Short mmCIF file of C-alpha atoms in Angstrom, two decimals:
data_model
loop_
_atom_site.label_atom_id
_atom_site.label_comp_id
_atom_site.label_asym_id
_atom_site.label_seq_id
_atom_site.Cartn_x
_atom_site.Cartn_y
_atom_site.Cartn_z
CA LYS A 15 118.79 104.65 93.50
CA PRO A 16 115.63 103.06 94.58
CA VAL A 17 114.58 103.33 98.09
CA LYS A 18 115.04 99.88 99.89
CA VAL A 19 113.57 99.54 103.42
CA PRO A 20 113.91 96.18 105.05
CA ALA A 21 110.96 96.88 107.53
CA VAL A 22 108.65 97.75 104.33
CA ARG A 23 109.78 94.52 102.47
CA ASN A 24 109.51 92.37 105.78
CA ALA A 25 106.15 93.79 106.56
CA ALA A 26 104.60 91.60 103.65
CA MET A 27 105.36 88.26 105.28
CA ASN A 28 102.19 86.33 106.50
CA GLU A 29 99.85 89.09 105.28
CA THR A 30 97.26 88.78 102.95
CA CYS A 31 97.14 89.81 99.44
CA THR A 32 95.94 93.33 98.62
CA LEU A 33 95.69 92.45 94.76
CA ARG A 34 93.05 89.97 95.19
CA LEU A 35 93.43 89.15 91.35
CA PRO A 36 91.09 86.48 89.91
CA GLY A 37 93.06 83.46 90.79
CA CYS A 38 94.32 84.72 93.97
CA ASN A 39 95.51 81.54 96.25
CA GLY A 40 94.97 83.54 99.70
CA ASP A 41 98.11 81.75 100.82
CA THR A 42 99.56 84.23 103.24
CA ALA A 43 102.57 81.93 103.50
CA THR A 44 103.54 82.97 99.92
CA THR A 45 102.72 86.85 100.33
CA VAL A 46 105.55 88.86 99.20
CA LEU A 47 106.31 92.76 98.39
CA ALA A 48 105.79 93.03 94.79
CA HIS A 49 107.04 95.97 93.02
CA LEU A 50 105.06 97.96 90.54
CA ARG A 51 107.08 98.29 87.42
CA PHE A 52 104.88 101.01 85.35
CA PHE A 53 105.35 104.44 83.98
CA GLY A 54 109.13 104.25 84.00
CA ALA A 55 109.28 103.38 87.90
CA ALA A 56 112.19 101.19 87.39
CA GLY A 57 114.90 100.53 84.48
CA THR A 58 115.50 97.17 83.06
CA ALA A 59 115.86 94.21 85.73
CA GLY A 60 115.69 97.18 88.30
CA LYS A 61 113.32 97.43 90.99
CA PRO A 62 111.28 100.68 91.76
CA ALA A 63 111.55 102.04 95.53
CA ASP A 64 109.95 99.82 97.89
CA TYR A 65 106.75 102.09 98.38
CA LYS A 66 105.90 101.23 94.80
CA SER A 67 104.72 97.91 95.67
CA VAL A 68 102.28 95.88 96.73
CA PHE A 69 101.19 92.74 99.01
CA ALA A 70 100.81 89.91 96.69
CA CYS A 71 100.36 86.24 96.98
CA SER A 72 102.15 84.00 94.67
CA ALA A 73 99.43 83.84 92.11
CA CYS A 74 98.86 87.37 92.11
CA HIS A 75 102.51 88.32 91.80
CA ASP A 76 102.66 85.82 88.50
CA GLN A 77 99.73 88.00 87.17
CA LEU A 78 101.05 91.08 87.95
CA ASP A 79 104.43 90.34 86.49
CA ARG A 80 102.66 88.75 83.59
CA ARG A 81 104.47 85.32 84.08
CA VAL A 82 101.13 83.82 83.47
CA GLU A 83 98.91 83.46 79.92
CA ASP A 84 95.69 84.35 81.47
CA ALA A 85 96.81 87.38 83.38
CA SER A 86 93.71 89.43 83.67
CA TRP A 87 93.81 92.85 86.00
CA GLY A 88 92.83 96.30 85.62
CA TRP A 89 94.53 99.48 86.67
CA GLU A 90 91.62 99.83 89.38
CA ASP A 91 92.95 96.52 90.82
CA ILE A 92 96.50 97.71 91.03
CA LEU A 93 95.52 101.25 92.23
CA ARG A 94 93.25 99.54 94.93
CA GLY A 95 95.85 97.10 96.00
CA LEU A 96 98.30 99.97 96.40
CA MET A 97 96.32 102.08 98.43
CA GLU A 98 95.40 99.16 100.66
CA THR A 99 99.24 98.58 101.05
CA LEU A 100 100.26 101.81 101.66
CA ASP A 101 97.35 101.84 104.76
CA ARG A 102 98.59 98.73 106.03
CA GLN A 103 102.52 99.95 105.99
CA TYR A 104 101.35 103.46 107.36
CA ALA A 105 99.48 101.71 110.20
CA SER A 106 102.68 99.64 110.87
CA GLY A 107 104.47 102.49 111.26
CA ASN A 108 106.63 101.68 108.16
CA LEU A 109 105.57 104.65 106.53
CA HIS A 110 105.51 108.74 107.97
CA MET A 111 104.03 111.58 106.52
CA GLY A 112 106.43 113.99 108.12
CA LYS A 113 105.70 117.16 110.43
CA GLN A 114 102.10 118.41 110.01
CA PRO A 115 102.48 122.07 109.41
#
């Protein structure tokens, strides 16, 4: 069962988009936690764990999910967005690394 964490989901509200794809609207009011559904991370109509997500404005979310014809992104865009999102989630205390040896 996917990991669902309300604090991680809510952290996207009013954040800037971490994808910043061509056509990014930069509207923080539309930013949501957009789940990455690649490489078997989720089944049909399912969502992967919340940590497999990026902060995406409505325009970038539409491109990510290929709801627009001109979706133009590369894997480097997705990886950059994921790393920035993880950094923000960690800095906010939503993600923890556990005890260090």
